[in-house]
mmCIF file of C-alpha atoms in Angstrom:
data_model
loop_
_atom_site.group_PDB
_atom_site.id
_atom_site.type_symbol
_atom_site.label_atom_id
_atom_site.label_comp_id
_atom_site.label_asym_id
_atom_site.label_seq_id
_atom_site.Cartn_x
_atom_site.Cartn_y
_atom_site.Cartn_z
ATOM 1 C CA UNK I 1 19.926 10.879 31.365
ATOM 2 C CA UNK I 2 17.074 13.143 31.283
ATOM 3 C CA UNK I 3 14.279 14.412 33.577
ATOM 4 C CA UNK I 4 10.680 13.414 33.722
ATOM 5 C CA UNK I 5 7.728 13.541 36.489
ATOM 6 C CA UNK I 6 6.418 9.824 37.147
ATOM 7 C CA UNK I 7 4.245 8.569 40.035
ATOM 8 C CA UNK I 8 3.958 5.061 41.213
ATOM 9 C CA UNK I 9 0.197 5.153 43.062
ATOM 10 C CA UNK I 10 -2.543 7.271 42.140
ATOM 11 C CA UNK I 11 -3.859 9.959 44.459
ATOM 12 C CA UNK I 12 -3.024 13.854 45.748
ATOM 13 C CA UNK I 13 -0.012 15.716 43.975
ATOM 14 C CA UNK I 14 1.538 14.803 46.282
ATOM 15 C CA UNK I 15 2.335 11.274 44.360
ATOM 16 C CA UNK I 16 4.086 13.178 41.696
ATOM 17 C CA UNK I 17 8.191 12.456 41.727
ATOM 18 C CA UNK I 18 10.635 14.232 39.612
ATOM 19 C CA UNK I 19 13.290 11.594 38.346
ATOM 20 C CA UNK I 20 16.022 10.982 36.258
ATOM 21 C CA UNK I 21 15.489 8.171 33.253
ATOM 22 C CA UNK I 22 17.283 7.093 30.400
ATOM 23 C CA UNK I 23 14.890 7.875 27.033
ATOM 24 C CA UNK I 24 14.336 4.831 24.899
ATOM 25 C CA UNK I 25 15.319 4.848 21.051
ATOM 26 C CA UNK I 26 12.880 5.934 18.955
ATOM 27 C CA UNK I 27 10.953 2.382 17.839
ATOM 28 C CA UNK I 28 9.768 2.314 13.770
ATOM 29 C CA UNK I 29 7.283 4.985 13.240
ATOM 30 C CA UNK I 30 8.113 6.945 16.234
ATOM 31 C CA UNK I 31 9.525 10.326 16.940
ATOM 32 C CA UNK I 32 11.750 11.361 19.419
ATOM 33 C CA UNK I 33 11.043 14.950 20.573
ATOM 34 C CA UNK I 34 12.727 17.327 22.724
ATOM 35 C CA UNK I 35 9.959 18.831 24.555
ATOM 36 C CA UNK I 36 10.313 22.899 25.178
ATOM 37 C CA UNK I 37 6.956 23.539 26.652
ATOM 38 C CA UNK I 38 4.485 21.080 28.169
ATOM 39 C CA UNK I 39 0.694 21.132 27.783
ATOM 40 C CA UNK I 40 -1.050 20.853 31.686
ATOM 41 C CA UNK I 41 -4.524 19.517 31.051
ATOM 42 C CA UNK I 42 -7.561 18.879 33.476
ATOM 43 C CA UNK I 43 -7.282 15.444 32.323
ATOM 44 C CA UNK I 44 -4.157 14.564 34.036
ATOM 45 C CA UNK I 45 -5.365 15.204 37.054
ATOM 46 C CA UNK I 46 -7.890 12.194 36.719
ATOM 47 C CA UNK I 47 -5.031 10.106 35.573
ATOM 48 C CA UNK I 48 -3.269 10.997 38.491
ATOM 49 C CA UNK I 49 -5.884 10.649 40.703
ATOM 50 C CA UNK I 50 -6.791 7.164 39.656
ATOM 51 C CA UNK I 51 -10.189 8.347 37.689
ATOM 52 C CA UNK I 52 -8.398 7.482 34.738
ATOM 53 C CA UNK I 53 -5.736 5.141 36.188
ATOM 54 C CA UNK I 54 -2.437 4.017 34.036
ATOM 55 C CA UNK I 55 -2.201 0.461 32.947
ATOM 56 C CA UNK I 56 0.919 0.088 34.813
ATOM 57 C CA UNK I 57 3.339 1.582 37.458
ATOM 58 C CA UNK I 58 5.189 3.802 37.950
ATOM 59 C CA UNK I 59 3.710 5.669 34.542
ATOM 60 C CA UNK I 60 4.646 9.238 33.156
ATOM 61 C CA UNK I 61 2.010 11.532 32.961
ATOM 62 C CA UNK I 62 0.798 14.046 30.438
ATOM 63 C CA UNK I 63 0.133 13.834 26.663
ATOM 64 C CA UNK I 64 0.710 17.191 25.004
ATOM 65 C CA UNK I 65 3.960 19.275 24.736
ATOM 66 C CA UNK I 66 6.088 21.627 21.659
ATOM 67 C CA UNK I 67 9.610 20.944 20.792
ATOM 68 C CA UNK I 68 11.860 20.167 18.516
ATOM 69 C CA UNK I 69 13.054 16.574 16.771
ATOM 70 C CA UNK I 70 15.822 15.024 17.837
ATOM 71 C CA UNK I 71 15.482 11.710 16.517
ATOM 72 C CA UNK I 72 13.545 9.464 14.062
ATOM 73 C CA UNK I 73 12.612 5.621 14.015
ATOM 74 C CA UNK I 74 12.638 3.422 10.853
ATOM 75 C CA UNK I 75 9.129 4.040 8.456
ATOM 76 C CA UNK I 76 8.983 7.825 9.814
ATOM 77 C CA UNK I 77 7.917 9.393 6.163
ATOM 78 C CA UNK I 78 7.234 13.772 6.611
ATOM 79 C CA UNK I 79 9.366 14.183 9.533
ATOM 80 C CA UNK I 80 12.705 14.626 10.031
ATOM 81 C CA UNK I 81 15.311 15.971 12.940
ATOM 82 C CA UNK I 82 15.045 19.740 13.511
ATOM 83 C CA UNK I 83 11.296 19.951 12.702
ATOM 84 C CA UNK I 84 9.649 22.148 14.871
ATOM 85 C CA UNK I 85 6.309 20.132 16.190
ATOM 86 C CA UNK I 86 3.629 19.997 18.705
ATOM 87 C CA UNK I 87 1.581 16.545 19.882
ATOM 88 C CA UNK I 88 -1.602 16.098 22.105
ATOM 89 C CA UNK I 89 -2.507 12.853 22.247
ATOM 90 C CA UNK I 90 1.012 10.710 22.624
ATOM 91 C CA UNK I 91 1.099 8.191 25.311
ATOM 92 C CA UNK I 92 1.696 8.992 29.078
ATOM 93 C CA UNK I 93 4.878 10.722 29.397
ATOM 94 C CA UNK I 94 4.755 14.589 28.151
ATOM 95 C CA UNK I 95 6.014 15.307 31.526
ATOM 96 C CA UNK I 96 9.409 15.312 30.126
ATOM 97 C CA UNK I 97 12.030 16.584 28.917
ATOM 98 C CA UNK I 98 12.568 14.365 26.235
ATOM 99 C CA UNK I 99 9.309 11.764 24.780
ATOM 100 C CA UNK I 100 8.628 9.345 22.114
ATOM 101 C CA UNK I 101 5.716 10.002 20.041
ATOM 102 C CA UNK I 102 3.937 7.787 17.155
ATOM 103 C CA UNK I 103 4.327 9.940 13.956
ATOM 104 C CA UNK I 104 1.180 10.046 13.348
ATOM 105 C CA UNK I 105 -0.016 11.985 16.739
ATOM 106 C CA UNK I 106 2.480 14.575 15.292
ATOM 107 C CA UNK I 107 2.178 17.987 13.997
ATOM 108 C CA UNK I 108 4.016 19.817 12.142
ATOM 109 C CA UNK I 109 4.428 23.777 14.032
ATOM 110 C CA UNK I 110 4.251 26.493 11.769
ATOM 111 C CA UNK I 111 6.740 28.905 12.437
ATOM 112 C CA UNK I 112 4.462 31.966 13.297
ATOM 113 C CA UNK I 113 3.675 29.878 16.462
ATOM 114 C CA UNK I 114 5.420 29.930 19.247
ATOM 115 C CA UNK I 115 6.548 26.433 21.247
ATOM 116 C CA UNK I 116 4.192 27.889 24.374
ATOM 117 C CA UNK I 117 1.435 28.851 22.149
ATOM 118 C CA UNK I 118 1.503 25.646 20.892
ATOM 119 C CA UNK I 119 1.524 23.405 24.067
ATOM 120 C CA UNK I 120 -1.080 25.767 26.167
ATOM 121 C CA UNK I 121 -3.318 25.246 22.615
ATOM 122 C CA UNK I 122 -3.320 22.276 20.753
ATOM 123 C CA UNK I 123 -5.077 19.435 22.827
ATOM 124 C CA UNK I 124 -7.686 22.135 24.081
ATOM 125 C CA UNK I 125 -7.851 23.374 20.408
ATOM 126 C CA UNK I 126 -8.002 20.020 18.905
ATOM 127 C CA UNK I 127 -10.872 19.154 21.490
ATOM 128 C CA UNK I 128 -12.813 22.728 20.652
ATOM 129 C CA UNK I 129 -12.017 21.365 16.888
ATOM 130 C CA UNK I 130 -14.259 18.303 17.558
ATOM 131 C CA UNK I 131 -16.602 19.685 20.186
ATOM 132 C CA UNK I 132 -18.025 23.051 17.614
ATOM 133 C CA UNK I 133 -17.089 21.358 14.323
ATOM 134 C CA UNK I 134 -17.802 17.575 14.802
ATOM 135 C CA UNK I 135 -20.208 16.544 17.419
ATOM 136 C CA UNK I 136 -22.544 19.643 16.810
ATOM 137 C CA UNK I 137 -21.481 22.032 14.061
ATOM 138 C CA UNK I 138 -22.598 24.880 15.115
ATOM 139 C CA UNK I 139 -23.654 28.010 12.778
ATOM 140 C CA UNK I 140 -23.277 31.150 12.463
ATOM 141 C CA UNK I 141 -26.469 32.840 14.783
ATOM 142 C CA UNK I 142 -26.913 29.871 16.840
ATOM 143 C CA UNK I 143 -27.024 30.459 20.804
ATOM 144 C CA UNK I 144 -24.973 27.602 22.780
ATOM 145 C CA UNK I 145 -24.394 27.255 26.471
ATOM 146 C CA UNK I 146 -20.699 26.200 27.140
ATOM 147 C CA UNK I 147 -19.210 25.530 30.961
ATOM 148 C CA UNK I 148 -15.929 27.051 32.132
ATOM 149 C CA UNK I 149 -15.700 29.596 29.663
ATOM 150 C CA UNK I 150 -12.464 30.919 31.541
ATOM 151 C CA UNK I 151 -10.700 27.669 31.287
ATOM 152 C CA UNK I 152 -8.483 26.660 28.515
ATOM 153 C CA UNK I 153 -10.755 25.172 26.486
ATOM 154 C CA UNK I 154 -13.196 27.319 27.620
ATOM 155 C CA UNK I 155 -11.084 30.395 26.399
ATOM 156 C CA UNK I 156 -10.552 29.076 23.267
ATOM 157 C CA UNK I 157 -14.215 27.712 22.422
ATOM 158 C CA UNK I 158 -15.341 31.590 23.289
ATOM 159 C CA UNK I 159 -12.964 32.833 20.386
ATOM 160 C CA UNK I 160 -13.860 30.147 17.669
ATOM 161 C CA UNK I 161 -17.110 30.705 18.168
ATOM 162 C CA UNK I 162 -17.016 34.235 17.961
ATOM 163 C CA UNK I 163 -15.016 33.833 14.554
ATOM 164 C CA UNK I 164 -17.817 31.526 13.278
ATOM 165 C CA UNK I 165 -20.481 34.096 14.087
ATOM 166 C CA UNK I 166 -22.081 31.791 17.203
ATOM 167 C CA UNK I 167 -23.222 33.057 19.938
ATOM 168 C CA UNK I 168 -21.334 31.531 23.105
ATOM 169 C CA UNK I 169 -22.866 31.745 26.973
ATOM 170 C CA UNK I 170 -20.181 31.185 29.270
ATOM 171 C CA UNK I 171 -20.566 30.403 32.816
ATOM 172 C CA UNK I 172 -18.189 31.269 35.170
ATOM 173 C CA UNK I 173 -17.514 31.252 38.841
ATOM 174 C CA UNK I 174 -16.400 34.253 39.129
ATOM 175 C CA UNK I 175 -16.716 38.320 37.711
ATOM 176 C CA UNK I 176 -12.992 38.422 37.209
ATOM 177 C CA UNK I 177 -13.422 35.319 34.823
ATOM 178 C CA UNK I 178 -17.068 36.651 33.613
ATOM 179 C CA UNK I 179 -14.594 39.374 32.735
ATOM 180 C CA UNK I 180 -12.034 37.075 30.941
ATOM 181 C CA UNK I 181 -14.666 35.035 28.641
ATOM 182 C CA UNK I 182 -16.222 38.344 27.834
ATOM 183 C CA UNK I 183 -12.820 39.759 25.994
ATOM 184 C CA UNK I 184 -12.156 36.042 24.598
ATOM 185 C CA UNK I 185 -15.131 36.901 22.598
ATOM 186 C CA UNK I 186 -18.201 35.000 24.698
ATOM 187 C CA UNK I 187 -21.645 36.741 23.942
ATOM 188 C CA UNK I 188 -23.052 37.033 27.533
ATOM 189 C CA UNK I 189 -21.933 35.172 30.920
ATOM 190 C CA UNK I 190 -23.381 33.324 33.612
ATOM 191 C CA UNK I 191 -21.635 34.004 37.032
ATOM 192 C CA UNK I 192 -22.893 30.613 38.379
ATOM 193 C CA UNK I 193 -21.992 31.453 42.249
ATOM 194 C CA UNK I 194 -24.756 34.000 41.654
ATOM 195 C CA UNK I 195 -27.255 32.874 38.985
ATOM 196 C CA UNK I 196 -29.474 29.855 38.050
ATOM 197 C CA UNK I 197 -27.915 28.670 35.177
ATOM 198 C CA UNK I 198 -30.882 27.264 33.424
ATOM 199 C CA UNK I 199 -33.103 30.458 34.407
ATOM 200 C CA UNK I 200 -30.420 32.759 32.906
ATOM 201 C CA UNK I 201 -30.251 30.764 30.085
ATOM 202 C CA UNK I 202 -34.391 31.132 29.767
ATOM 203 C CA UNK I 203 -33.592 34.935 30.061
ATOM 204 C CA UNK I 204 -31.226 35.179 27.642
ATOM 205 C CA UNK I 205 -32.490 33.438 24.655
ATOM 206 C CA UNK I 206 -36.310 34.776 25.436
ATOM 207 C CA UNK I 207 -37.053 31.924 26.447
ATOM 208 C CA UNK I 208 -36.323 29.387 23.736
ATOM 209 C CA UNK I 209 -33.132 27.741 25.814
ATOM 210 C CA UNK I 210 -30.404 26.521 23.819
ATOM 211 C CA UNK I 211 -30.162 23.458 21.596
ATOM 212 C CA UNK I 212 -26.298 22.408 22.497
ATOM 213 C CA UNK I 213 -24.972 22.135 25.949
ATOM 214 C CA UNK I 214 -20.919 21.673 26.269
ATOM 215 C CA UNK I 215 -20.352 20.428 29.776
ATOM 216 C CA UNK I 216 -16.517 19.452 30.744
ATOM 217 C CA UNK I 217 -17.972 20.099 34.693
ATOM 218 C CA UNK I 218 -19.555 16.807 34.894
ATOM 219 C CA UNK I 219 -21.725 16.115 38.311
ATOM 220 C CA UNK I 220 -22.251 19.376 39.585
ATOM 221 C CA UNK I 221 -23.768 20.566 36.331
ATOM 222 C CA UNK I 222 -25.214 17.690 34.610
ATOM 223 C CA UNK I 223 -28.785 18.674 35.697
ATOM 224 C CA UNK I 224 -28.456 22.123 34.800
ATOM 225 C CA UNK I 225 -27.471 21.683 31.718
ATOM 226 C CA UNK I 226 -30.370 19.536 30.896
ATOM 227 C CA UNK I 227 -32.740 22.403 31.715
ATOM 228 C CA UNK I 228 -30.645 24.643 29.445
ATOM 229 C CA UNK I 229 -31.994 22.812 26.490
ATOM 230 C CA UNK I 230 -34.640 23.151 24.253
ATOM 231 C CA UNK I 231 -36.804 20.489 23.039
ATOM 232 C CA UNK I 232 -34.549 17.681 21.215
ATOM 233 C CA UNK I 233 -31.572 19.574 22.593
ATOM 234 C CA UNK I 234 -27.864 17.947 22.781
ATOM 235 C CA UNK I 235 -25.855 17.820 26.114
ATOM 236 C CA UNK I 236 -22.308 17.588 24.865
ATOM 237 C CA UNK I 237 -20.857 16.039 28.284
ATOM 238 C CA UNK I 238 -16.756 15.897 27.914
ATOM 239 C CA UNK I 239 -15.401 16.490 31.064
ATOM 240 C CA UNK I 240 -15.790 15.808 34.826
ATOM 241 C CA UNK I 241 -14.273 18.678 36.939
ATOM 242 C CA UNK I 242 -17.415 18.028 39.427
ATOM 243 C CA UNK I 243 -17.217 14.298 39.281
ATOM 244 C CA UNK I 244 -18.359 12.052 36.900
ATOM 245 C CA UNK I 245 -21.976 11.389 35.891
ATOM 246 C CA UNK I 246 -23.040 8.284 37.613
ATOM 247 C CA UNK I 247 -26.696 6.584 38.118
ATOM 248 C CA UNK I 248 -28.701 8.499 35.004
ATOM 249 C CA UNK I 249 -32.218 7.444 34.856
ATOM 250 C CA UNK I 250 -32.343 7.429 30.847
ATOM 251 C CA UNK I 251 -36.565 8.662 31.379
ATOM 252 C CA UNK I 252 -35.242 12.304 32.598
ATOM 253 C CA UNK I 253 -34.656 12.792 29.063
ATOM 254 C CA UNK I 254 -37.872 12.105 27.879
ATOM 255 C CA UNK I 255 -39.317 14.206 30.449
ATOM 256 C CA UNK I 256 -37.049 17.244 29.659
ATOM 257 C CA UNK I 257 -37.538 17.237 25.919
ATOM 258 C CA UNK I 258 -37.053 14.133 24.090
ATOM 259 C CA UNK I 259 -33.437 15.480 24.757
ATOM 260 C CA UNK I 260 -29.658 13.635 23.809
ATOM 261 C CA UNK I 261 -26.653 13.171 25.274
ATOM 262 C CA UNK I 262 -23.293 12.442 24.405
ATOM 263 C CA UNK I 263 -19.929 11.752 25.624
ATOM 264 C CA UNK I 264 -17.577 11.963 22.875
ATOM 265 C CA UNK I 265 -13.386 12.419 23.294
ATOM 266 C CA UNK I 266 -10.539 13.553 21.119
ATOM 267 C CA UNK I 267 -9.606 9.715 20.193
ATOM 268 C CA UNK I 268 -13.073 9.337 18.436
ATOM 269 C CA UNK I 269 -12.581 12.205 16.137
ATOM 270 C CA UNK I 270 -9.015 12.466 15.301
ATOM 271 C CA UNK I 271 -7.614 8.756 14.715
ATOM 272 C CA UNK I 272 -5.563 8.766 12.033
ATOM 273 C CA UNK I 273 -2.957 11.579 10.378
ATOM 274 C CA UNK I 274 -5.272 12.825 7.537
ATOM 275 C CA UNK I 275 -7.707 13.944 10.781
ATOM 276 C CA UNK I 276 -4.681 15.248 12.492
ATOM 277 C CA UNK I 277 -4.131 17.210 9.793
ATOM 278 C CA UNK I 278 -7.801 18.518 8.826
ATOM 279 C CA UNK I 279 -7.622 19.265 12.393
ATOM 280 C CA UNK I 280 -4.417 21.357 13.094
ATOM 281 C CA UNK I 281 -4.777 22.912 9.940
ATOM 282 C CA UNK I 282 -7.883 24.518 10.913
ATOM 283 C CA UNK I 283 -6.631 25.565 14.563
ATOM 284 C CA UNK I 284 -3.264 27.091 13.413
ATOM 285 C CA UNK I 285 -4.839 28.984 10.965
ATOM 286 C CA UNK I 286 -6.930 30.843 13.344
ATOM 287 C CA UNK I 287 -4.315 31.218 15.672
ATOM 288 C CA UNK I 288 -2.007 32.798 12.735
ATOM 289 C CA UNK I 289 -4.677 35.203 11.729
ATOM 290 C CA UNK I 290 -5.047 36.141 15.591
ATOM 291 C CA UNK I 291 -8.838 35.065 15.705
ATOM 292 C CA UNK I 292 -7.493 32.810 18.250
ATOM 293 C CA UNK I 293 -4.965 34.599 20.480
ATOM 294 C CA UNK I 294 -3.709 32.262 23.280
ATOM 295 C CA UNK I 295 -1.237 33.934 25.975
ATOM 296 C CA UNK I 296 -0.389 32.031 29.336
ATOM 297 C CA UNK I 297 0.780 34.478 32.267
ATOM 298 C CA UNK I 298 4.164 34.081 33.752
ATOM 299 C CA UNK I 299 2.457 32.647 37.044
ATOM 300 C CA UNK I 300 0.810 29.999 34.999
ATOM 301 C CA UNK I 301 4.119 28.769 33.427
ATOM 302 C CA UNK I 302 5.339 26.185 36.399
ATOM 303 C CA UNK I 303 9.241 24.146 36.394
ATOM 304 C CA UNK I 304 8.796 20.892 35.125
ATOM 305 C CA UNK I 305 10.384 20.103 38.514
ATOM 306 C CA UNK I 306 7.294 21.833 40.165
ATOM 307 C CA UNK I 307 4.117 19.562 38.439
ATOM 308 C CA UNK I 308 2.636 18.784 41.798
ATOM 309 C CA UNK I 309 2.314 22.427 42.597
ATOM 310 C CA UNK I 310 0.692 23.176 38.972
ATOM 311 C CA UNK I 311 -1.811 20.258 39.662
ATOM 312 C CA UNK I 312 -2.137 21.823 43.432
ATOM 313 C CA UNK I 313 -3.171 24.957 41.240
ATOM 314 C CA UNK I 314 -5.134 23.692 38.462
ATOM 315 C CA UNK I 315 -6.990 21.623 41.133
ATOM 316 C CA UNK I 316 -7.935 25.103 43.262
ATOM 317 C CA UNK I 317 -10.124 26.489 39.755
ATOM 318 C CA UNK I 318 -8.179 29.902 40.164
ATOM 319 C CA UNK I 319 -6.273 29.242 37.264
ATOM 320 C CA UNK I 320 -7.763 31.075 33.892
ATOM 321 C CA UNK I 321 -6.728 29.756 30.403
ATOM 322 C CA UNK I 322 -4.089 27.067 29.956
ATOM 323 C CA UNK I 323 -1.174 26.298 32.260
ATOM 324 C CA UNK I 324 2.838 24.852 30.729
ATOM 325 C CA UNK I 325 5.518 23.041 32.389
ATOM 326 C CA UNK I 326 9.041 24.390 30.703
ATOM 327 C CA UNK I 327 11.632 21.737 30.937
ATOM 328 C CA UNK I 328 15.044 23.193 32.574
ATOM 329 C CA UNK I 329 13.373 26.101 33.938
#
């Protein structure tokens, strides 16, 4: 028997149960991992919530965690028991202390990184990966505007860009996190519970605005960030901490700029294993050379036993960078 957090309606954290099950065999082409730090993502909270609902109840939760391989199905080719590994987008179930996980949403972990550095990195990493390389590559001396700057991905987006020579405006909602973006390497910050985003924005560039927006915010922000941009400007929207977007009359745009929106995810840019690997590669490498330092405080690091009072955390915005759950803690 093992331990895992499952939930069997959708709603508060309060929903959240720590059980005992029995793990599964590893099917052909899956992996069995023993997880050793868990990833805590925004995201889970809108599966949890019923934003995102499972297909089915009760459903694990989660989709990112480090460990170590216990166990490999038929057709698993690169892999083998002992490999040290990290995985972001398995299916629901992370929450665990032991998951099965297609091979090829598997990583292999380079030693010089640590199972906690992995899990509190590699889905926000993966999704900076797409957001700064992919959907807008950005350059080096280009001026963006990116939300949450002293979240996880937020953290992490403020250092690549920094290593890539780009210019990052964070906003923030608070001076201690203005604070926190700043060392992460952001070039100026918006503390939003004092400033107009979009005028700030106007200040900062000389009035020229920006011509990306990266919103994970969602509602509260959506507006704002269309002001942000310059003519024929890109709203990156990839999150909903607000709320989601609903009811968008499609002429704002026009009005604002001729401007574009988006609303990519992880699963449209990294699909296969060759991606995976393109991906990771370029992540851990950054991370190795310390251009990418990622450190979770002890009072960020929850008992696997304790997920609803992570989520009850996560879900209060005083949280800065990423947040684990350590199985047998």
């Amino acid at each position: 028997m093992a331990k895992r957090i499952q939930f069997s309606e959708t709603g508060t954290p309060d929903v959240l149960q720590y059980v005992d099950y029995q793990p599964q065999e590893p099917k052909a082409g899956e992996v069995q991992v023993e997880n050793k730090a868990i990833g805590i993502n925004y995201i889970d909270t809108y599966v949890r919530s019923g934003l995102y609902p499972p297909a089915s109840f009760p459903a694990g939760l989660g989709t990112e965690a480090a460990g170590v391989v216990t166990k490999i199905g038929s057709d698993v080719t690169g892999i083998k028991p002992g490999d040290r590994v990290v995985y972001a987008q398995s299916a629901l179930g992370a929450y665990s202390e032991i998951h099965n996980v297609p091979q090829e949403k598997i990583a292999l972990l380079p030693d010089a990184i640590s199972f906690e550095q992995a899990a509190a990195s590699f889905l926000k990493g993966l999704t900076v990966y797409y957001l700064l390389r992919q959907t807008h590559e950005v350059q080096a001396g280009e001026t963006i505007l990116f939300h949450a700057a002293a979240g996880g991905v937020g953290l992490i987006a403020s250092q690549w860009a920094k290593a890539l020579g780009v210019k990052l405006i964070g906003t923030v909602g608070s001076d201690e996190k203005a604070a926190r973006a700043k060392e992460a390497g952001a070039w100026a910050t918006i503390n939003y519970q004092k400033e107009d985003i979009a005028t700030r924005v106007s200040e900062l560039t000389n009035g020229e605005k920006v011509g990306v927006v990266y919103d994970s915010v969602g509602k509260d922000t959506f507006e704002k960030s269309l002001n942000s941009l310059k003519r024929r400007g890109l709203l990156v929207s990839f999150g909903n901490a607000s709320g989601p977007v609903k009811g968008v009359d499609l002429a704002i745009l026009n009005q604002k700029g001729s401007l574009f929106v988006t609303r990519p995810s992880l699963n449209g840019y990294v699909t296969n294993r060759e991606e995976l690997a393109q991906a990771s590669g370029e992540l851990f490498s950054l991370i190795a050379s310390g251009a990418i330092k990622v450190d979770v405080s002890d009072a960020q690091k929850f008992p696997l036993s304790e997920a609803k009072r992570a989520h009850e955390t996560l879900e209060s915005r005083i949280t800065q960078g990423s947040s684990l759950l350590i199985p047998g803690k």
